[in-house]
Amino acid sequence: MTKNRLLHILQGAFFTQSIFFVNEKVTFALFGINMTLKDLISSFRFRKRVLALADAFVVFVTGLVANFIFQVFDIYQFLSKDLLLYIGLDILFCFTGFMFYGCYNKLWRYFSGKDYFACVKAVFMGVGLGIIYAWIIRGYMPLKYGATHFVLTIAGICAIRALFKNAFLIYATSRSDARKKRTMIIGAGESCRMLLTDLLKNPKYAGRAGFENSAANILPVCLIDDDRTKLGTRICGVEVAGTSNDIVKLARLKRIELILFAIPSCPVGDRQIILNICAKTNLPVKVLPFYGQSVLEEGNTLNQIRDIKVEDLLGRDPIKFDNNDIKNFIQDKVCLVTGGGGSIGSELVRQIAKYNPRQIVIVDIYENNAYEVQQDLRMEYGDKLNLVVLIASVRDYFRMNQIIVRYKPDVIFHAAAHKHVPLMENSPMEAIKNNVLGTFNMATLALIREVKKFVMISTDKAVNPTNVMGASKRCCEMIIQYMSQQVECKTDFVTTRFGNVLGSNGSVIPLFKRQIEQGRPVTVTHPDIIRYFMTIPEAVSLVMEAASFAKGGEIFVLDMGQPVKIVTLAENLIRLSGKVPYKDVQIVFTGLRPGEKLKEELLMSEEGLQKTRNKLIYIGRQIEIDNENFARDIQSLKEAAKANEDERAIMALHKIVPTFITPEEFNGKIAEQQRL
């Protein structure tokens, strides 16, 4: 009979006395309690009472056994009433000892050596006091009997606790295994070994309240690895059953419910191939984070399992930046961030805070976002960070002048802007006032007050714009160049240009995720729409590094890899959420929104690329600007915006940005190119 089988039988002996099973419900008849077995065993108070009864039973039985031994070897003959008196005293004083030493304060599953030692002390106290009181009452008590009873009781008490612990763990594990998801782990390397080791070392995760939806709630069934020498081998008892080509077949044969990608160092190309195969199973996929995002250590892997993120599907490796350059640039500087409560601005503030600035000044018109960033930074840094949060608008020239004069920033990061394309199409004046005039105000003040560096955040929508938002941002780029061309300029003016930012306010990815979670159709504007993507930390790191080595007048462009087809991205997100596109979750094409392009670009035809010391950051060649004409055109735009004359302002914007065309014209060219 196996050990586990014996424990199951013993478990039944202890937990099923006076229990009647009806429709998988359990009634505990002993005290008239109507509860399920799960409820009873989950009750710590009930388990304490069971253990106390078991202890009393052990002390009573071992007392009888010790007396039987003495009778067999004719050592001493107790009178029945004396024996019962002594055993009764031992039960009373042992129970007092158990309470005194806290023997009932520990959960069964966590009994350790010191808890068993506490039981030894409690029994020694109980038996000792029992002997003393029996001696006082009856005048005599054989010490050999007391010693024998002590040894037998210690053995019984420790055995009963070990039995309870193992029986409870078997019960909890069997119940939790039924709830756990049958999991395929991809990668049979060191990370997989640490993960499986952590699972074996942490049975507390199994079946524990609050862990039902945990990433650790997995039951490893098989491993996948492309190293064929590992096939058939086992790691912590789990077999390497196949290669990545077998994922779909094994998922079906072994009734897999969850796939865990456990190759943190996997190259991006291989990662994409394997994740695409996983998507064909229509099973949910979780991952261990990639090196660079965190360091995997034993005892820590369970906490780091996370859901698949869209950045895991990017067609390139995450961008790496020179932190020493950024540190030397930021350290002991006063940094002012406009739009510091937004998705880009707040990440800028958080990254700046890591490099010991002398002061950070957040400027934002939306108080709620500014407040949230302020509270986050206060919780993280306390008084170590000199932080100022101001509610103000970049449209207000005199207010911004007041702020710059007072705080004397060394660097201005200008992230304040309206960025939502369809909304700005419906309110073009707001895009012009906030984006163009706000940038003109900030850049002019930086020039006048001789701020050392001014970094403007731009977008790929500024390239050959088809909407007011994109045209306004292209106009902002031209303002930055115009300021850098001034003879008296002592400020390094820098523009950074990048594509769509994953997870930013207004990004399509959070919308897709909400739609998938709620079981609603995923809405894509057009089946052929294509976009470049990057993460918020990447975007901000680009801004920081570009600012660190900029000399003034440059447009910095990130190599963002291959553009991503939005419908393909939506399909993969649905599959990796464990659902089937067009079956479990529909994809609905809603039509291009006002001002929307089929394809974004990073460079205009007149611009070229110049390499920098970071091989993934390039400098776009600026197009020469006629200072006199530009100043006159900006003045016309400003007057039209202040008069809220939409048509006149948009005409002025077309004049300043000659590449500003209609979306119909641009999309027609792209459609023609795709047909060819």
XYZ file of C-alpha atoms in Angstrom, residues 150-625:
476
model
C 5.755 11.265 28.746
C 7.654 9.421 25.980
C 4.563 7.730 24.593
C 2.557 10.984 24.694
C 5.301 12.936 22.905
C 5.437 10.281 20.176
C 1.657 10.284 19.816
C 1.265 14.088 19.860
C 3.991 14.636 17.223
C 2.664 11.773 15.088
C -0.866 13.140 15.172
C 0.355 16.577 14.063
C 2.436 15.134 11.245
C -0.554 13.062 10.182
C -2.905 16.043 10.265
C -0.425 18.174 8.312
C 0.069 15.618 5.536
C -3.611 14.691 5.372
C -4.621 18.340 5.099
C -2.021 19.067 2.405
C -3.187 16.059 0.384
C -6.782 17.234 0.752
C -5.938 20.838 -0.165
C -3.735 19.791 -3.070
C -6.304 17.382 -4.497
C -8.965 20.106 -4.350
C -6.664 22.768 -5.785
C -5.460 20.488 -8.590
C -9.067 20.127 -9.676
C -9.293 23.913 -9.908
C -5.888 24.438 -11.486
C -5.487 24.798 -15.220
C -3.654 22.103 -17.146
C -0.629 24.017 -18.334
C 1.900 23.586 -21.125
C 5.212 25.313 -20.373
C 7.277 26.420 -23.355
C 10.984 26.314 -22.618
C 12.738 23.639 -20.563
C 15.618 25.822 -19.455
C 16.711 27.453 -16.209
C 13.635 29.684 -15.938
C 11.371 26.652 -16.251
C 13.334 24.811 -13.580
C 13.050 27.773 -11.186
C 9.329 28.051 -11.879
C 8.655 24.357 -11.204
C 10.864 24.432 -8.113
C 8.934 27.408 -6.779
C 5.648 25.600 -7.366
C 6.876 22.571 -5.408
C 8.236 24.752 -2.609
C 5.066 26.780 -2.306
C 2.114 24.452 -1.719
C 0.562 27.389 0.171
C -0.485 28.749 -3.212
C -2.595 25.675 -3.888
C -6.215 26.080 -2.985
C -5.521 29.140 -0.849
C -8.290 31.720 -0.718
C -7.557 34.596 -3.043
C -5.408 32.540 -5.397
C -8.199 31.124 -7.548
C -7.400 33.567 -10.361
C -3.704 33.792 -9.650
C -1.054 33.295 -12.315
C 0.402 30.669 -9.950
C -2.799 28.609 -10.198
C -1.328 26.221 -12.755
C -0.881 22.452 -13.028
C 2.197 21.670 -15.179
C 1.355 18.880 -17.609
C 4.140 18.972 -20.202
C 7.156 20.969 -21.352
C 8.103 22.133 -24.855
C 11.659 22.719 -26.023
C 13.282 22.834 -29.470
C 16.444 21.186 -28.116
C 15.796 17.601 -29.230
C 18.345 16.214 -26.761
C 15.908 17.176 -23.988
C 12.968 15.223 -25.437
C 11.754 12.556 -23.006
C 13.684 14.033 -20.072
C 11.942 15.397 -16.993
C 12.298 18.553 -14.921
C 10.817 18.246 -11.426
C 8.780 15.308 -12.700
C 7.326 17.096 -15.752
C 8.206 15.580 -19.145
C 9.630 17.442 -22.131
C 7.021 16.129 -24.553
C 7.819 17.882 -27.835
C 9.121 20.845 -29.814
C 7.393 24.057 -30.842
C 6.068 22.259 -33.928
C 4.106 19.959 -31.590
C 2.397 22.721 -29.593
C -0.970 22.542 -31.348
C -1.080 18.708 -31.363
C -0.017 18.330 -27.721
C -2.412 21.036 -26.583
C -5.258 18.949 -27.989
C -4.013 15.523 -26.839
C -3.206 16.582 -23.282
C -6.308 18.763 -22.854
C -4.206 21.853 -22.158
C -6.072 24.868 -20.774
C -3.203 27.368 -20.457
C 0.154 27.982 -22.168
C 3.035 29.546 -20.258
C 5.907 31.020 -22.275
C 8.971 30.629 -20.041
C 11.915 31.687 -22.236
C 12.791 35.209 -20.989
C 15.904 35.475 -23.181
C 14.233 34.272 -26.396
C 15.217 36.402 -29.436
C 12.388 38.541 -30.743
C 12.098 36.677 -34.066
C 11.829 33.253 -32.446
C 9.460 34.635 -29.817
C 7.086 35.918 -32.483
C 7.128 32.589 -34.342
C 6.333 30.602 -31.167
C 3.625 33.030 -30.016
C 2.025 32.819 -33.456
C 1.929 29.011 -33.116
C 0.422 29.390 -29.627
C -2.246 31.672 -31.076
C -3.436 28.788 -33.285
C -4.437 26.795 -30.180
C -6.957 29.492 -29.152
C -5.714 29.087 -25.561
C -4.799 31.875 -23.138
C -1.053 32.561 -22.986
C 0.925 33.883 -20.039
C 4.615 34.781 -20.004
C 7.564 35.178 -17.713
C 8.985 38.680 -18.197
C 11.937 39.135 -20.483
C 15.410 39.851 -19.152
C 15.780 43.605 -18.890
C 12.234 43.926 -17.503
C 13.105 42.047 -14.321
C 15.585 39.612 -12.845
C 14.261 36.120 -12.279
C 15.300 34.549 -8.999
C 14.248 31.381 -7.238
C 11.261 32.062 -5.016
C 10.188 34.964 -7.182
C 9.035 33.473 -10.487
C 5.449 32.787 -9.399
C 4.862 36.465 -8.714
C 6.212 37.488 -12.122
C 3.960 35.393 -14.354
C 1.802 37.841 -16.293
C -0.648 37.995 -19.155
C 0.606 38.457 -22.708
C 1.051 42.096 -23.601
C 0.850 43.631 -27.018
C 4.481 44.784 -26.777
C 5.410 41.085 -26.696
C 4.188 41.008 -30.307
C 6.277 43.945 -31.562
C 8.418 43.169 -34.576
C 11.657 44.205 -32.908
C 13.592 44.005 -29.652
C 12.890 46.671 -27.038
C 15.117 49.705 -27.501
C 18.076 50.039 -25.133
C 19.381 53.422 -24.109
C 22.542 54.815 -22.531
C 21.560 55.554 -18.954
C 24.900 57.214 -18.184
C 24.298 59.877 -20.834
C 20.810 60.496 -19.472
C 22.070 60.624 -15.888
C 24.754 63.184 -16.715
C 22.153 65.226 -18.585
C 19.474 65.242 -15.870
C 21.452 65.136 -12.627
C 21.243 68.358 -10.606
C 19.082 70.068 -13.286
C 15.735 71.832 -12.952
C 13.404 70.046 -15.384
C 10.030 71.469 -16.386
C 7.534 69.081 -18.028
C 4.440 70.489 -19.703
C 1.567 68.037 -19.922
C 3.243 66.253 -17.012
C 0.024 64.473 -16.043
C -0.495 62.792 -19.434
C 0.670 59.330 -20.471
C 3.950 60.533 -22.013
C 4.462 63.455 -19.650
C 3.947 61.385 -16.490
C 6.410 58.724 -17.682
C 8.892 61.501 -18.449
C 8.522 62.760 -14.897
C 8.978 59.263 -13.440
C 12.120 58.601 -15.464
C 13.581 62.044 -14.726
C 13.040 61.399 -11.000
C 15.406 58.383 -11.163
C 18.390 60.552 -12.149
C 18.552 62.923 -9.158
C 17.330 66.202 -10.674
C 17.585 69.325 -8.548
C 13.881 69.955 -9.106
C 10.980 68.732 -11.241
C 8.221 71.162 -12.199
C 5.033 69.566 -13.554
C 2.723 71.862 -15.522
C -0.683 70.521 -16.569
C -4.136 71.990 -17.128
C -5.909 68.787 -15.987
C -5.697 68.701 -12.193
C -6.748 65.054 -11.673
C -3.874 63.604 -13.696
C -1.379 66.010 -12.136
C -2.593 65.049 -8.664
C -2.232 61.299 -9.367
C 1.361 61.718 -10.571
C 2.149 63.894 -7.571
C 0.822 61.285 -5.125
C 2.649 58.428 -6.871
C 5.966 60.270 -6.674
C 5.423 61.285 -3.059
C 4.760 57.673 -2.091
C 7.879 56.500 -3.924
C 10.361 59.256 -3.058
C 8.877 61.171 -0.115
C 10.885 64.298 0.689
C 13.887 63.101 -1.334
C 12.374 64.500 -4.547
C 11.975 68.254 -4.973
C 8.666 68.258 -6.835
C 6.444 71.185 -7.798
C 3.030 70.617 -9.408
C 1.354 73.610 -11.078
C -2.035 73.842 -12.758
C -1.595 76.086 -15.789
C -2.139 76.206 -19.552
C 0.601 76.565 -22.154
C -1.832 78.846 -24.026
C -1.325 81.500 -21.329
C 1.917 83.240 -22.330
C 2.125 85.444 -19.245
C 1.436 82.612 -16.775
C 4.095 80.439 -18.418
C 6.525 83.352 -18.355
C 5.849 83.743 -14.633
C 6.603 80.036 -14.052
C 9.822 80.044 -16.101
C 11.103 83.229 -14.428
C 10.403 81.814 -10.966
C 11.772 78.264 -11.354
C 14.489 78.923 -13.984
C 14.384 75.478 -15.658
C 17.527 74.118 -17.319
C 15.463 71.795 -19.535
C 11.891 72.042 -20.780
C 10.179 68.876 -21.999
C 7.136 70.029 -23.950
C 4.612 67.160 -23.944
C 1.405 69.204 -23.626
C -0.774 68.687 -26.701
C -4.143 67.573 -27.984
C -3.483 64.275 -29.823
C -6.843 62.621 -30.581
C -7.322 62.823 -34.356
C -11.150 62.577 -34.755
C -11.834 64.924 -31.829
C -9.471 67.527 -33.219
C -11.131 67.245 -36.624
C -14.362 68.304 -34.922
C -12.639 71.046 -32.874
C -9.773 72.285 -35.078
C -9.422 75.561 -33.179
C -8.496 73.691 -29.999
C -5.702 71.782 -31.780
C -4.323 75.024 -33.204
C -4.561 76.975 -29.924
C -3.149 74.242 -27.704
C -0.622 72.613 -30.010
C 0.610 75.453 -32.229
C 0.166 78.551 -30.068
C 1.071 76.656 -26.880
C 4.306 75.424 -28.486
C 5.040 78.914 -29.864
C 4.582 80.385 -26.367
C 6.844 77.849 -24.687
C 9.543 77.961 -27.376
C 9.564 81.781 -27.429
C 9.933 81.932 -23.648
C 12.695 79.303 -23.738
C 14.521 81.463 -26.301
C 14.039 84.709 -24.364
C 14.877 83.232 -20.950
C 17.850 81.296 -22.375
C 16.717 77.845 -21.229
C 19.549 75.422 -22.008
C 17.439 72.811 -23.812
C 13.900 72.607 -25.136
C 12.606 69.182 -26.183
C 9.342 68.993 -28.136
C 7.354 65.749 -28.400
C 6.081 65.151 -31.942
C 4.373 62.309 -33.782
C 4.558 60.382 -37.044
C 1.174 61.934 -37.861
C 3.101 65.158 -38.552
C 4.571 63.536 -41.686
C 2.430 64.337 -44.743
C -0.503 65.094 -42.401
C -4.086 64.396 -43.428
C -5.714 65.869 -40.332
C -5.610 69.026 -38.243
C -3.865 67.314 -35.340
C -1.029 66.039 -37.532
C -0.743 69.361 -39.360
C -0.616 71.230 -36.053
C 2.224 68.978 -34.843
C 4.123 69.500 -38.108
C 3.682 73.214 -37.542
C 5.131 72.717 -34.034
C 8.185 70.986 -35.544
C 8.657 73.976 -37.833
C 8.377 76.361 -34.867
C 11.167 74.478 -33.104
C 13.343 74.699 -36.205
C 12.457 78.375 -36.648
C 13.580 79.119 -33.075
C 16.834 77.197 -33.528
C 17.635 79.295 -36.629
C 17.508 82.589 -34.703
C 20.885 84.308 -34.557
C 20.587 85.143 -30.863
C 19.498 81.583 -29.939
C 21.314 80.116 -26.925
C 18.849 77.248 -26.455
C 19.239 73.797 -27.971
C 15.851 73.130 -29.585
C 15.134 69.438 -30.199
C 12.222 67.533 -31.757
C 11.538 63.835 -31.130
C 9.199 61.987 -33.474
C 7.728 58.521 -32.944
C 4.676 56.422 -33.745
C 1.721 55.126 -31.764
C 2.392 54.620 -28.070
C 1.065 51.413 -26.522
C -1.140 52.008 -23.506
C -1.241 55.783 -23.860
C -4.431 57.745 -23.381
C -6.440 57.275 -26.568
C -4.405 54.255 -27.732
C -6.365 51.563 -29.573
C -4.862 48.682 -27.541
C -6.636 49.378 -24.208
C -9.876 49.665 -26.214
C -9.270 46.270 -27.852
C -8.571 44.661 -24.462
C -11.733 46.066 -22.897
C -13.794 44.866 -25.858
C -12.280 41.352 -25.656
C -12.769 41.100 -21.879
C -16.399 42.179 -22.185
C -17.070 39.831 -25.120
C -17.981 42.716 -27.396
C -16.961 42.998 -31.059
C -13.488 44.442 -31.595
C -13.768 47.552 -33.748
C -11.127 48.161 -36.430
C -11.583 51.097 -38.776
C -10.219 49.430 -41.951
C -8.834 45.964 -42.860
C -5.713 47.494 -44.475
C -4.793 50.063 -41.810
C -1.140 49.865 -40.669
C 0.654 51.497 -37.727
C 4.067 51.673 -36.055
C 4.082 50.936 -32.337
C 6.357 51.540 -29.366
C 5.996 51.357 -25.604
C 5.670 54.407 -23.357
C 9.039 53.731 -21.628
C 10.692 53.448 -25.053
C 9.141 56.705 -26.221
C 10.265 58.519 -23.100
C 13.752 57.003 -23.203
C 14.038 58.265 -26.789
C 13.139 61.747 -25.618
C 15.665 61.586 -22.764
C 18.575 60.247 -24.794
C 17.892 62.535 -27.745
C 17.959 65.489 -25.371
C 21.203 64.274 -23.800
C 23.301 64.530 -26.981
C 21.275 67.023 -29.071
C 23.094 70.091 -30.353
C 19.990 71.970 -31.498
C 17.737 71.931 -34.561
C 17.522 68.139 -34.964
C 14.519 65.884 -35.460
C 15.195 62.535 -33.803
C 13.434 59.504 -35.285
C 13.270 56.000 -33.776
C 13.721 52.904 -35.910
C 10.424 51.267 -34.973
C 10.859 48.070 -36.959
C 8.156 46.784 -39.260
C 4.709 48.405 -39.163
C 1.891 46.272 -37.771
C -1.418 45.587 -39.493
C -4.094 46.535 -36.955
C -6.494 43.720 -37.899
C -3.678 41.160 -37.424
C -2.873 42.702 -34.059
C -6.541 42.448 -33.041
C -6.729 38.786 -34.161
C -3.603 37.851 -32.174
C -4.842 39.639 -29.058
C -8.116 37.710 -29.284
C -6.347 34.355 -29.782
C -3.842 34.958 -26.983
C -6.768 35.749 -24.697
C -7.992 32.199 -25.281
C -10.767 33.097 -27.720
C -11.377 32.535 -31.422
C -11.513 35.567 -33.763
C -14.780 35.933 -35.714
C -16.320 33.161 -33.560
C -16.007 34.008 -29.863
C -15.179 37.644 -30.588
C -16.211 39.348 -33.807
C -14.061 41.952 -35.578
C -16.150 44.760 -37.023
C -14.792 47.253 -39.581
C -16.271 50.656 -38.824
C -14.701 52.732 -41.606
C -11.885 55.259 -41.457
C -12.469 58.056 -38.979
C -12.256 61.729 -39.944
C -8.688 62.605 -40.905
C -7.385 59.042 -40.514
C -4.627 57.638 -42.757
C -4.273 54.039 -43.880
C -0.557 54.135 -43.221
C 1.646 56.384 -41.112
C 5.148 57.506 -42.137
C 8.187 58.516 -40.131
C 9.959 60.685 -42.728
C 8.970 63.118 -45.437
C 10.531 62.639 -48.857
C 12.749 65.685 -48.376
C 14.202 64.353 -45.142
C 17.105 61.921 -44.978
C 18.468 59.916 -42.081
C 21.724 60.392 -40.259
C 22.974 57.769 -37.816
C 23.663 58.455 -34.149
C 25.694 56.444 -31.638
C 22.492 54.575 -30.784
C 21.945 52.428 -33.876
C 18.154 52.632 -33.513
C 17.947 56.421 -33.216
C 18.372 58.568 -36.338
C 18.449 62.273 -37.072
C 16.104 63.468 -39.793
C 17.462 66.268 -41.957
C 15.478 69.457 -41.366
C 13.848 71.301 -44.267
C 15.031 74.899 -44.461
C 12.479 77.472 -43.278
